[in-house]
């Protein structure tokens, strides 16, 4: 504890969050080894990491940059396809571990590059207009991904945006990206360990970023752009940096996603506006600007529909009701007042417990 | 010849987008929230029309009126339960709740009506008019006329009536409006009632033009209409009409002359270009920031 | 602060649910079986557990629900007739929302339930994802409707068998039929470029059409996000002078295409594949629009044989709808499991892996009669030897076009 006192408050918070993640990781590993965890929960570990990273990425954009993005699934899509393409192409030539690391770098870089290119026009807009343009970019990415055909044969790589036949491959040709059928047979290397390591990395990077000089400038721009401009901050540059970083981290989530499934396709469900909105739900429910809250909200909302499987036909209906109820419970000023009056806030509960201790 | 046919096709599609966008833009303009559940209210409206007309044999006009009543009530209830508690919270919280409402309506409809698609019986039996070999279908003409009527009535309502002026006041500044003695909650409820009533009309016309109805029918037109509303300048009532028509024409021409595979991408690219040139849409007001 | 409290509460409840998994396997099984009252037969001690995976909510729900309903009917019939090798069958349907990730979750749920084998998944892309898992775990899968060769042949998954015929099969057969019977002089194609099934068939159709020297124009596409308006595609094909239009798409879209072509006054011959089946029983559809439409289908709901009549009557009675070919394939799938398990002479004591090894061994030796084909046989790569048969719609019913 003494050690903690020497570091700044944000770092303390980061250390606590990372420690909590590591603790959960160790606990889960022990329980898995003990055979206590169902296959369903085991199967959900990697998705939880994936979408937690995505939530961290979007939180950076929404919470610190202060801009609503409805296109982050598009960046995930780019990261997923770029890395899966690389992994599939080099599946026979590069050994597993370096290949995954290279795929990770490529996926992140591609997402970052597009994030950068998209940010240039997008960040000139404001509010809901910015949101709709990011949504538009997400949809464009998804649509274009569905018409890309890449094949490989003895001659080399073939590329087309029309159909498989216009590739003109010889008989020994193998499809790498097959239009709407996407990429099949990506090596599955996203384990829980990899997911947790990447999540912790994402947390450290974002936390350091938001507390760095650049990050403080970004927050200043969010709170008052005109004041920030007046004191001479290069507003566009800082916004660009933050948005690119956010896209890059979303790309990491994409890499994790594509390497956890054997079949990668770009549909409305996984990379369309639906998913962008779902990631936003995780962020808002967890608390805008609160990274650890986002991770908890992601975990809850990913597990909820799975744990409701017993409800059969009513599953998604109950899920939607719970979502509405959670939002009202968590955000409504009236409910918050009610909680404060009844001492149901964290402080209230703490106070109650400490009183008990004193009595004892 | 080919071009004119495509243009008419584009206007047909665009008129449908426009009528949905009107409801969207109305709610956004006053309550300043993106009501992602609007598309699903349209779906409920369509089912209401289908149930009353095809199953109970009522005339089209009567069934549309019943659907308007149902949707209006639904809109007010949704607003009371899901949106009102969050009126003072951040806009994003309401946005997320709207998504929850959207899921709720879809899954409710799935339980009640099942997943099998229903072929909607058109509320309009007029074949349309043919000029110089080009046919403009009855549904297109009626949709455009309906759009224009709704647009004019809404504009008149907002400009010249007491509740309309209250809406404009709420849209400008909620706190100031309530200080002026305007009942902000009632005004916003009224906005939702009108928006949802319009959704019923939009649903009847949408499903008459594209007659397959499933519990998920509303979600994509909802997003397209949102795009159309932004195109025209979200919050602007004539903008919704123009945005909708333009979106339809661009989509069809893009499909016809560039690539049918990439038609979605083309629409969105044009949207981005328009917004870069006119950052508040075609007819949108640019709000100047106060220093 | 309130949020922190909220998070704490959630963490507490999550931990509780995690540890709930630590309870005895038996109680977990019972829980899954009893709460699934709607879609599951009660799993009695020592019964066969067949798990179904498919979209039951979301835009593809219509296919998943058809499969689950029909599989349940088959399971009930089998149980009434004494079960498989004397043991009752429990069927547990899990929703995957037509999403790969959710599909794997559904598969894991079924694994926890103790499923002996999987009936599914219904749609192609999720099926590939689940097939990879099942191949790893050695769990047998029989998919009623995922038609891509990627689910078994291309990836070498020896444990995944199909009831429907495969995409290449259908594309090739359609092109052959159009060419051999000279249905028309110029072929147009409209397909869904964002759907794996549709693009898969389109690709093989185009390949075979090229090989056969069929005159066709560049395929026209639409996407799942804009699948309402087909006027442009139809106008283009009309101006190109196409007199046959090949539709490797589902009946929902096809009904709109037929409708819009009709209102344009464009009347080419439409040629669909198995996705076209179901169009005649679409509620409110004007069947005269489908007059003269060709389609490849293994199943006709109005066929007069006893098996079909019985199935259709039961389905209508229970669910108030006319079954489509997805339902028929699923019904057959359950009976194929019965035949295979009886042939292997297994009892529910066998683990999923034992069932898998036995069925991988004996599927290619079986010959099963069903709704969607007589004497269905499988090759060891998992594909079924069902010849796609062309039918034509006359007076609102299917008539063999052979």
mmCIF file with all atom_site columns, C-alpha atoms in Angstrom, chain C residues 69-252:
data_model
loop_
_atom_site.group_PDB
_atom_site.id
_atom_site.type_symbol
_atom_site.label_atom_id
_atom_site.label_alt_id
_atom_site.label_comp_id
_atom_site.label_asym_id
_atom_site.label_entity_id
_atom_site.label_seq_id
_atom_site.pdbx_PDB_ins_code
_atom_site.Cartn_x
_atom_site.Cartn_y
_atom_site.Cartn_z
_atom_site.occupancy
_atom_site.B_iso_or_equiv
_atom_site.pdbx_formal_charge
_atom_site.auth_seq_id
_atom_site.auth_comp_id
_atom_site.auth_asym_id
_atom_site.auth_atom_id
_atom_site.pdbx_PDB_model_num
ATOM 1   C CA . UNK C 1 69  ? -40.135 -27.079 -35.113 1.00 0.00 ? 69  UNK C CA 1
ATOM 2   C CA . UNK C 1 70  ? -39.738 -29.938 -37.563 1.00 0.00 ? 70  UNK C CA 1
ATOM 3   C CA . UNK C 1 71  ? -36.955 -31.615 -35.596 1.00 0.00 ? 71  UNK C CA 1
ATOM 4   C CA . UNK C 1 72  ? -39.185 -31.509 -32.534 1.00 0.00 ? 72  UNK C CA 1
ATOM 5   C CA . UNK C 1 73  ? -42.030 -33.132 -34.466 1.00 0.00 ? 73  UNK C CA 1
ATOM 6   C CA . UNK C 1 74  ? -39.691 -35.894 -35.624 1.00 0.00 ? 74  UNK C CA 1
ATOM 7   C CA . UNK C 1 75  ? -38.383 -36.402 -32.092 1.00 0.00 ? 75  UNK C CA 1
ATOM 8   C CA . UNK C 1 76  ? -41.935 -36.657 -30.736 1.00 0.00 ? 76  UNK C CA 1
ATOM 9   C CA . UNK C 1 77  ? -42.831 -39.191 -33.419 1.00 0.00 ? 77  UNK C CA 1
ATOM 10  C CA . UNK C 1 78  ? -39.750 -41.259 -32.705 1.00 0.00 ? 78  UNK C CA 1
ATOM 11  C CA . UNK C 1 79  ? -40.492 -41.182 -28.991 1.00 0.00 ? 79  UNK C CA 1
ATOM 12  C CA . UNK C 1 80  ? -44.104 -42.213 -29.542 1.00 0.00 ? 80  UNK C CA 1
ATOM 13  C CA . UNK C 1 81  ? -42.859 -45.129 -31.628 1.00 0.00 ? 81  UNK C CA 1
ATOM 14  C CA . UNK C 1 82  ? -40.495 -46.320 -28.918 1.00 0.00 ? 82  UNK C CA 1
ATOM 15  C CA . UNK C 1 83  ? -37.440 -44.153 -29.372 1.00 0.00 ? 83  UNK C CA 1
ATOM 16  C CA . UNK C 1 84  ? -34.037 -45.016 -30.777 1.00 0.00 ? 84  UNK C CA 1
ATOM 17  C CA . UNK C 1 85  ? -32.827 -48.459 -29.729 1.00 0.00 ? 85  UNK C CA 1
ATOM 18  C CA . UNK C 1 86  ? -35.491 -48.264 -27.052 1.00 0.00 ? 86  UNK C CA 1
ATOM 19  C CA . UNK C 1 87  ? -34.324 -44.962 -25.613 1.00 0.00 ? 87  UNK C CA 1
ATOM 20  C CA . UNK C 1 88  ? -36.270 -41.720 -25.800 1.00 0.00 ? 88  UNK C CA 1
ATOM 21  C CA . UNK C 1 89  ? -34.918 -38.690 -27.656 1.00 0.00 ? 89  UNK C CA 1
ATOM 22  C CA . UNK C 1 90  ? -34.566 -35.265 -26.078 1.00 0.00 ? 90  UNK C CA 1
ATOM 23  C CA . UNK C 1 91  ? -34.167 -32.360 -28.468 1.00 0.00 ? 91  UNK C CA 1
ATOM 24  C CA . UNK C 1 92  ? -32.728 -29.069 -27.217 1.00 0.00 ? 92  UNK C CA 1
ATOM 25  C CA . UNK C 1 93  ? -32.896 -26.097 -29.579 1.00 0.00 ? 93  UNK C CA 1
ATOM 26  C CA . UNK C 1 94  ? -30.443 -23.223 -29.075 1.00 0.00 ? 94  UNK C CA 1
ATOM 27  C CA . UNK C 1 95  ? -30.561 -19.839 -30.761 1.00 0.00 ? 95  UNK C CA 1
ATOM 28  C CA . UNK C 1 96  ? -27.492 -18.502 -32.596 1.00 0.00 ? 96  UNK C CA 1
ATOM 29  C CA . UNK C 1 97  ? -28.976 -15.341 -34.179 1.00 0.00 ? 97  UNK C CA 1
ATOM 30  C CA . UNK C 1 98  ? -27.155 -16.294 -37.416 1.00 0.00 ? 98  UNK C CA 1
ATOM 31  C CA . UNK C 1 99  ? -23.851 -15.197 -35.907 1.00 0.00 ? 99  UNK C CA 1
ATOM 32  C CA . UNK C 1 100 ? -20.647 -17.244 -35.683 1.00 0.00 ? 100 UNK C CA 1
ATOM 33  C CA . UNK C 1 101 ? -19.772 -16.258 -32.152 1.00 0.00 ? 101 UNK C CA 1
ATOM 34  C CA . UNK C 1 102 ? -23.282 -16.869 -30.820 1.00 0.00 ? 102 UNK C CA 1
ATOM 35  C CA . UNK C 1 103 ? -23.352 -20.159 -32.636 1.00 0.00 ? 103 UNK C CA 1
ATOM 36  C CA . UNK C 1 104 ? -20.236 -21.323 -30.827 1.00 0.00 ? 104 UNK C CA 1
ATOM 37  C CA . UNK C 1 105 ? -21.860 -20.212 -27.561 1.00 0.00 ? 105 UNK C CA 1
ATOM 38  C CA . UNK C 1 106 ? -24.941 -22.250 -28.424 1.00 0.00 ? 106 UNK C CA 1
ATOM 39  C CA . UNK C 1 107 ? -22.716 -25.223 -29.203 1.00 0.00 ? 107 UNK C CA 1
ATOM 40  C CA . UNK C 1 108 ? -20.944 -24.897 -25.845 1.00 0.00 ? 108 UNK C CA 1
ATOM 41  C CA . UNK C 1 109 ? -24.311 -24.719 -24.100 1.00 0.00 ? 109 UNK C CA 1
ATOM 42  C CA . UNK C 1 110 ? -25.294 -27.979 -25.740 1.00 0.00 ? 110 UNK C CA 1
ATOM 43  C CA . UNK C 1 111 ? -21.974 -29.530 -24.822 1.00 0.00 ? 111 UNK C CA 1
ATOM 44  C CA . UNK C 1 112 ? -22.647 -28.640 -21.196 1.00 0.00 ? 112 UNK C CA 1
ATOM 45  C CA . UNK C 1 113 ? -26.085 -30.158 -21.559 1.00 0.00 ? 113 UNK C CA 1
ATOM 46  C CA . UNK C 1 114 ? -24.390 -33.382 -22.609 1.00 0.00 ? 114 UNK C CA 1
ATOM 47  C CA . UNK C 1 115 ? -25.553 -33.572 -26.211 1.00 0.00 ? 115 UNK C CA 1
ATOM 48  C CA . UNK C 1 116 ? -24.688 -36.781 -28.041 1.00 0.00 ? 116 UNK C CA 1
ATOM 49  C CA . UNK C 1 117 ? -24.796 -35.113 -31.428 1.00 0.00 ? 117 UNK C CA 1
ATOM 50  C CA . UNK C 1 118 ? -25.702 -31.804 -33.064 1.00 0.00 ? 118 UNK C CA 1
ATOM 51  C CA . UNK C 1 119 ? -28.491 -31.192 -35.511 1.00 0.00 ? 119 UNK C CA 1
ATOM 52  C CA . UNK C 1 120 ? -27.302 -28.051 -37.220 1.00 0.00 ? 120 UNK C CA 1
ATOM 53  C CA . UNK C 1 121 ? -26.293 -25.478 -37.630 1.00 0.00 ? 121 UNK C CA 1
ATOM 54  C CA . UNK C 1 122 ? -28.921 -24.093 -39.944 1.00 0.00 ? 122 UNK C CA 1
ATOM 55  C CA . UNK C 1 123 ? -26.968 -21.358 -41.719 1.00 0.00 ? 123 UNK C CA 1
ATOM 56  C CA . UNK C 1 124 ? -23.620 -21.644 -43.471 1.00 0.00 ? 124 UNK C CA 1
ATOM 57  C CA . UNK C 1 125 ? -21.177 -19.211 -41.866 1.00 0.00 ? 125 UNK C CA 1
ATOM 58  C CA . UNK C 1 126 ? -22.072 -20.167 -38.273 1.00 0.00 ? 126 UNK C CA 1
ATOM 59  C CA . UNK C 1 127 ? -21.912 -23.812 -39.316 1.00 0.00 ? 127 UNK C CA 1
ATOM 60  C CA . UNK C 1 128 ? -18.287 -23.453 -40.418 1.00 0.00 ? 128 UNK C CA 1
ATOM 61  C CA . UNK C 1 129 ? -17.384 -21.879 -37.080 1.00 0.00 ? 129 UNK C CA 1
ATOM 62  C CA . UNK C 1 130 ? -19.128 -24.599 -35.074 1.00 0.00 ? 130 UNK C CA 1
ATOM 63  C CA . UNK C 1 131 ? -17.760 -27.347 -37.317 1.00 0.00 ? 131 UNK C CA 1
ATOM 64  C CA . UNK C 1 132 ? -14.232 -26.336 -36.361 1.00 0.00 ? 132 UNK C CA 1
ATOM 65  C CA . UNK C 1 133 ? -15.095 -26.664 -32.659 1.00 0.00 ? 133 UNK C CA 1
ATOM 66  C CA . UNK C 1 134 ? -16.999 -29.907 -33.100 1.00 0.00 ? 134 UNK C CA 1
ATOM 67  C CA . UNK C 1 135 ? -14.212 -31.407 -35.171 1.00 0.00 ? 135 UNK C CA 1
ATOM 68  C CA . UNK C 1 136 ? -11.794 -30.597 -32.372 1.00 0.00 ? 136 UNK C CA 1
ATOM 69  C CA . UNK C 1 137 ? -14.078 -32.078 -29.718 1.00 0.00 ? 137 UNK C CA 1
ATOM 70  C CA . UNK C 1 138 ? -15.116 -35.025 -31.918 1.00 0.00 ? 138 UNK C CA 1
ATOM 71  C CA . UNK C 1 139 ? -18.827 -34.264 -31.826 1.00 0.00 ? 139 UNK C CA 1
ATOM 72  C CA . UNK C 1 140 ? -20.934 -35.382 -34.770 1.00 0.00 ? 140 UNK C CA 1
ATOM 73  C CA . UNK C 1 141 ? -22.879 -32.752 -36.723 1.00 0.00 ? 141 UNK C CA 1
ATOM 74  C CA . UNK C 1 142 ? -25.644 -33.254 -39.216 1.00 0.00 ? 142 UNK C CA 1
ATOM 75  C CA . UNK C 1 143 ? -26.695 -29.991 -40.794 1.00 0.00 ? 143 UNK C CA 1
ATOM 76  C CA . UNK C 1 144 ? -30.118 -29.838 -42.408 1.00 0.00 ? 144 UNK C CA 1
ATOM 77  C CA . UNK C 1 145 ? -29.419 -26.792 -44.512 1.00 0.00 ? 145 UNK C CA 1
ATOM 78  C CA . UNK C 1 146 ? -25.869 -25.374 -44.446 1.00 0.00 ? 146 UNK C CA 1
ATOM 79  C CA . UNK C 1 147 ? -25.059 -26.054 -48.056 1.00 0.00 ? 147 UNK C CA 1
ATOM 80  C CA . UNK C 1 148 ? -21.533 -24.712 -48.533 1.00 0.00 ? 148 UNK C CA 1
ATOM 81  C CA . UNK C 1 149 ? -18.737 -27.233 -49.118 1.00 0.00 ? 149 UNK C CA 1
ATOM 82  C CA . UNK C 1 150 ? -16.746 -25.193 -46.592 1.00 0.00 ? 150 UNK C CA 1
ATOM 83  C CA . UNK C 1 151 ? -18.618 -26.874 -43.741 1.00 0.00 ? 151 UNK C CA 1
ATOM 84  C CA . UNK C 1 152 ? -17.032 -30.238 -44.504 1.00 0.00 ? 152 UNK C CA 1
ATOM 85  C CA . UNK C 1 153 ? -15.255 -30.954 -47.806 1.00 0.00 ? 153 UNK C CA 1
ATOM 86  C CA . UNK C 1 154 ? -12.955 -27.948 -48.174 1.00 0.00 ? 154 UNK C CA 1
ATOM 87  C CA . UNK C 1 155 ? -11.826 -27.947 -44.577 1.00 0.00 ? 155 UNK C CA 1
ATOM 88  C CA . UNK C 1 156 ? -11.594 -31.704 -44.238 1.00 0.00 ? 156 UNK C CA 1
ATOM 89  C CA . UNK C 1 157 ? -14.057 -31.964 -41.354 1.00 0.00 ? 157 UNK C CA 1
ATOM 90  C CA . UNK C 1 158 ? -14.982 -35.634 -41.459 1.00 0.00 ? 158 UNK C CA 1
ATOM 91  C CA . UNK C 1 159 ? -17.615 -35.258 -38.715 1.00 0.00 ? 159 UNK C CA 1
ATOM 92  C CA . UNK C 1 160 ? -19.973 -32.883 -40.523 1.00 0.00 ? 160 UNK C CA 1
ATOM 93  C CA . UNK C 1 161 ? -22.674 -34.342 -42.781 1.00 0.00 ? 161 UNK C CA 1
ATOM 94  C CA . UNK C 1 162 ? -25.324 -32.544 -44.787 1.00 0.00 ? 162 UNK C CA 1
ATOM 95  C CA . UNK C 1 163 ? -28.965 -33.353 -45.486 1.00 0.00 ? 163 UNK C CA 1
ATOM 96  C CA . UNK C 1 164 ? -29.364 -30.687 -48.167 1.00 0.00 ? 164 UNK C CA 1
ATOM 97  C CA . UNK C 1 165 ? -27.501 -30.759 -51.414 1.00 0.00 ? 165 UNK C CA 1
ATOM 98  C CA . UNK C 1 166 ? -24.451 -28.565 -51.616 1.00 0.00 ? 166 UNK C CA 1
ATOM 99  C CA . UNK C 1 167 ? -24.024 -25.181 -53.294 1.00 0.00 ? 167 UNK C CA 1
ATOM 100 C CA . UNK C 1 168 ? -21.855 -26.419 -56.186 1.00 0.00 ? 168 UNK C CA 1
ATOM 101 C CA . UNK C 1 169 ? -24.364 -29.148 -56.738 1.00 0.00 ? 169 UNK C CA 1
ATOM 102 C CA . UNK C 1 170 ? -27.236 -26.691 -57.102 1.00 0.00 ? 170 UNK C CA 1
ATOM 103 C CA . UNK C 1 171 ? -25.426 -24.088 -59.178 1.00 0.00 ? 171 UNK C CA 1
ATOM 104 C CA . UNK C 1 172 ? -24.188 -26.696 -61.625 1.00 0.00 ? 172 UNK C CA 1
ATOM 105 C CA . UNK C 1 173 ? -27.519 -28.480 -61.835 1.00 0.00 ? 173 UNK C CA 1
ATOM 106 C CA . UNK C 1 174 ? -29.354 -25.220 -62.519 1.00 0.00 ? 174 UNK C CA 1
ATOM 107 C CA . UNK C 1 175 ? -26.975 -24.177 -65.287 1.00 0.00 ? 175 UNK C CA 1
ATOM 108 C CA . UNK C 1 176 ? -27.155 -27.653 -66.803 1.00 0.00 ? 176 UNK C CA 1
ATOM 109 C CA . UNK C 1 177 ? -30.920 -27.695 -66.677 1.00 0.00 ? 177 UNK C CA 1
ATOM 110 C CA . UNK C 1 178 ? -31.264 -24.279 -68.297 1.00 0.00 ? 178 UNK C CA 1
ATOM 111 C CA . UNK C 1 179 ? -28.738 -25.150 -70.997 1.00 0.00 ? 179 UNK C CA 1
ATOM 112 C CA . UNK C 1 180 ? -29.949 -28.681 -71.728 1.00 0.00 ? 180 UNK C CA 1
ATOM 113 C CA . UNK C 1 181 ? -33.621 -27.816 -71.879 1.00 0.00 ? 181 UNK C CA 1
ATOM 114 C CA . UNK C 1 182 ? -33.059 -24.530 -73.686 1.00 0.00 ? 182 UNK C CA 1
ATOM 115 C CA . UNK C 1 183 ? -35.279 -22.684 -71.200 1.00 0.00 ? 183 UNK C CA 1
ATOM 116 C CA . UNK C 1 184 ? -34.261 -19.346 -72.615 1.00 0.00 ? 184 UNK C CA 1
ATOM 117 C CA . UNK C 1 185 ? -31.704 -17.627 -74.797 1.00 0.00 ? 185 UNK C CA 1
ATOM 118 C CA . UNK C 1 186 ? -30.172 -15.095 -72.433 1.00 0.00 ? 186 UNK C CA 1
ATOM 119 C CA . UNK C 1 187 ? -29.814 -15.573 -68.694 1.00 0.00 ? 187 UNK C CA 1
ATOM 120 C CA . UNK C 1 188 ? -29.753 -12.837 -66.094 1.00 0.00 ? 188 UNK C CA 1
ATOM 121 C CA . UNK C 1 189 ? -28.743 -13.430 -62.471 1.00 0.00 ? 189 UNK C CA 1
ATOM 122 C CA . UNK C 1 190 ? -29.781 -11.572 -59.329 1.00 0.00 ? 190 UNK C CA 1
ATOM 123 C CA . UNK C 1 191 ? -27.991 -12.630 -56.150 1.00 0.00 ? 191 UNK C CA 1
ATOM 124 C CA . UNK C 1 192 ? -27.293 -11.437 -52.613 1.00 0.00 ? 192 UNK C CA 1
ATOM 125 C CA . UNK C 1 193 ? -23.673 -10.322 -52.550 1.00 0.00 ? 193 UNK C CA 1
ATOM 126 C CA . UNK C 1 194 ? -23.621 -10.153 -48.750 1.00 0.00 ? 194 UNK C CA 1
ATOM 127 C CA . UNK C 1 195 ? -24.793 -13.724 -48.242 1.00 0.00 ? 195 UNK C CA 1
ATOM 128 C CA . UNK C 1 196 ? -22.548 -16.784 -48.344 1.00 0.00 ? 196 UNK C CA 1
ATOM 129 C CA . UNK C 1 197 ? -25.250 -19.161 -49.614 1.00 0.00 ? 197 UNK C CA 1
ATOM 130 C CA . UNK C 1 198 ? -26.281 -16.923 -52.479 1.00 0.00 ? 198 UNK C CA 1
ATOM 131 C CA . UNK C 1 199 ? -22.769 -16.029 -53.662 1.00 0.00 ? 199 UNK C CA 1
ATOM 132 C CA . UNK C 1 200 ? -21.736 -19.674 -53.372 1.00 0.00 ? 200 UNK C CA 1
ATOM 133 C CA . UNK C 1 201 ? -24.418 -20.848 -55.774 1.00 0.00 ? 201 UNK C CA 1
ATOM 134 C CA . UNK C 1 202 ? -23.953 -17.885 -58.089 1.00 0.00 ? 202 UNK C CA 1
ATOM 135 C CA . UNK C 1 203 ? -20.245 -18.681 -58.429 1.00 0.00 ? 203 UNK C CA 1
ATOM 136 C CA . UNK C 1 204 ? -20.768 -22.307 -59.404 1.00 0.00 ? 204 UNK C CA 1
ATOM 137 C CA . UNK C 1 205 ? -23.650 -21.382 -61.690 1.00 0.00 ? 205 UNK C CA 1
ATOM 138 C CA . UNK C 1 206 ? -21.499 -18.903 -63.576 1.00 0.00 ? 206 UNK C CA 1
ATOM 139 C CA . UNK C 1 207 ? -18.671 -21.433 -63.865 1.00 0.00 ? 207 UNK C CA 1
ATOM 140 C CA . UNK C 1 208 ? -20.933 -24.113 -65.283 1.00 0.00 ? 208 UNK C CA 1
ATOM 141 C CA . UNK C 1 209 ? -22.797 -21.650 -67.518 1.00 0.00 ? 209 UNK C CA 1
ATOM 142 C CA . UNK C 1 210 ? -19.476 -20.560 -69.000 1.00 0.00 ? 210 UNK C CA 1
ATOM 143 C CA . UNK C 1 211 ? -18.465 -24.173 -69.544 1.00 0.00 ? 211 UNK C CA 1
ATOM 144 C CA . UNK C 1 212 ? -21.790 -24.953 -71.205 1.00 0.00 ? 212 UNK C CA 1
ATOM 145 C CA . UNK C 1 213 ? -21.598 -21.898 -73.432 1.00 0.00 ? 213 UNK C CA 1
ATOM 146 C CA . UNK C 1 214 ? -24.780 -20.456 -71.972 1.00 0.00 ? 214 UNK C CA 1
ATOM 147 C CA . UNK C 1 215 ? -25.391 -16.829 -72.898 1.00 0.00 ? 215 UNK C CA 1
ATOM 148 C CA . UNK C 1 216 ? -25.609 -14.853 -69.669 1.00 0.00 ? 216 UNK C CA 1
ATOM 149 C CA . UNK C 1 217 ? -25.095 -11.252 -68.610 1.00 0.00 ? 217 UNK C CA 1
ATOM 150 C CA . UNK C 1 218 ? -23.052 -10.011 -65.668 1.00 0.00 ? 218 UNK C CA 1
ATOM 151 C CA . UNK C 1 219 ? -24.709 -10.986 -62.384 1.00 0.00 ? 219 UNK C CA 1
ATOM 152 C CA . UNK C 1 220 ? -26.661 -8.224  -60.660 1.00 0.00 ? 220 UNK C CA 1
ATOM 153 C CA . UNK C 1 221 ? -26.283 -8.023  -56.895 1.00 0.00 ? 221 UNK C CA 1
ATOM 154 C CA . UNK C 1 222 ? -28.132 -6.715  -53.886 1.00 0.00 ? 222 UNK C CA 1
ATOM 155 C CA . UNK C 1 223 ? -27.159 -6.764  -50.220 1.00 0.00 ? 223 UNK C CA 1
ATOM 156 C CA . UNK C 1 224 ? -29.027 -7.750  -47.072 1.00 0.00 ? 224 UNK C CA 1
ATOM 157 C CA . UNK C 1 225 ? -29.124 -4.063  -46.169 1.00 0.00 ? 225 UNK C CA 1
ATOM 158 C CA . UNK C 1 226 ? -30.957 -3.097  -49.344 1.00 0.00 ? 226 UNK C CA 1
ATOM 159 C CA . UNK C 1 227 ? -33.107 -6.095  -50.149 1.00 0.00 ? 227 UNK C CA 1
ATOM 160 C CA . UNK C 1 228 ? -36.400 -4.328  -50.763 1.00 0.00 ? 228 UNK C CA 1
ATOM 161 C CA . UNK C 1 229 ? -36.044 -2.567  -54.073 1.00 0.00 ? 229 UNK C CA 1
ATOM 162 C CA . UNK C 1 230 ? -35.082 -4.648  -57.113 1.00 0.00 ? 230 UNK C CA 1
ATOM 163 C CA . UNK C 1 231 ? -36.416 -2.308  -59.780 1.00 0.00 ? 231 UNK C CA 1
ATOM 164 C CA . UNK C 1 232 ? -32.933 -1.330  -60.939 1.00 0.00 ? 232 UNK C CA 1
ATOM 165 C CA . UNK C 1 233 ? -31.629 -4.858  -61.314 1.00 0.00 ? 233 UNK C CA 1
ATOM 166 C CA . UNK C 1 234 ? -34.796 -5.871  -63.157 1.00 0.00 ? 234 UNK C CA 1
ATOM 167 C CA . UNK C 1 235 ? -34.725 -2.811  -65.421 1.00 0.00 ? 235 UNK C CA 1
ATOM 168 C CA . UNK C 1 236 ? -31.116 -3.562  -66.316 1.00 0.00 ? 236 UNK C CA 1
ATOM 169 C CA . UNK C 1 237 ? -31.798 -7.197  -67.120 1.00 0.00 ? 237 UNK C CA 1
ATOM 170 C CA . UNK C 1 238 ? -34.874 -6.236  -69.091 1.00 0.00 ? 238 UNK C CA 1
ATOM 171 C CA . UNK C 1 239 ? -32.935 -3.777  -71.207 1.00 0.00 ? 239 UNK C CA 1
ATOM 172 C CA . UNK C 1 240 ? -30.261 -6.441  -71.796 1.00 0.00 ? 240 UNK C CA 1
ATOM 173 C CA . UNK C 1 241 ? -33.022 -8.647  -73.152 1.00 0.00 ? 241 UNK C CA 1
ATOM 174 C CA . UNK C 1 242 ? -32.792 -11.477 -70.638 1.00 0.00 ? 242 UNK C CA 1
ATOM 175 C CA . UNK C 1 243 ? -35.610 -13.987 -70.949 1.00 0.00 ? 243 UNK C CA 1
ATOM 176 C CA . UNK C 1 244 ? -34.515 -16.179 -68.030 1.00 0.00 ? 244 UNK C CA 1
ATOM 177 C CA . UNK C 1 245 ? -33.571 -14.899 -64.586 1.00 0.00 ? 245 UNK C CA 1
ATOM 178 C CA . UNK C 1 246 ? -31.687 -17.158 -62.222 1.00 0.00 ? 246 UNK C CA 1
ATOM 179 C CA . UNK C 1 247 ? -32.399 -16.408 -58.554 1.00 0.00 ? 247 UNK C CA 1
ATOM 180 C CA . UNK C 1 248 ? -30.041 -18.120 -56.095 1.00 0.00 ? 248 UNK C CA 1
ATOM 181 C CA . UNK C 1 249 ? -31.834 -16.329 -53.255 1.00 0.00 ? 249 UNK C CA 1
ATOM 182 C CA . UNK C 1 250 ? -34.420 -16.968 -50.572 1.00 0.00 ? 250 UNK C CA 1
ATOM 183 C CA . UNK C 1 251 ? -38.165 -16.798 -51.098 1.00 0.00 ? 251 UNK C CA 1
ATOM 184 C CA . UNK C 1 252 ? -38.620 -13.618 -49.069 1.00 0.00 ? 252 UNK C CA 1
#
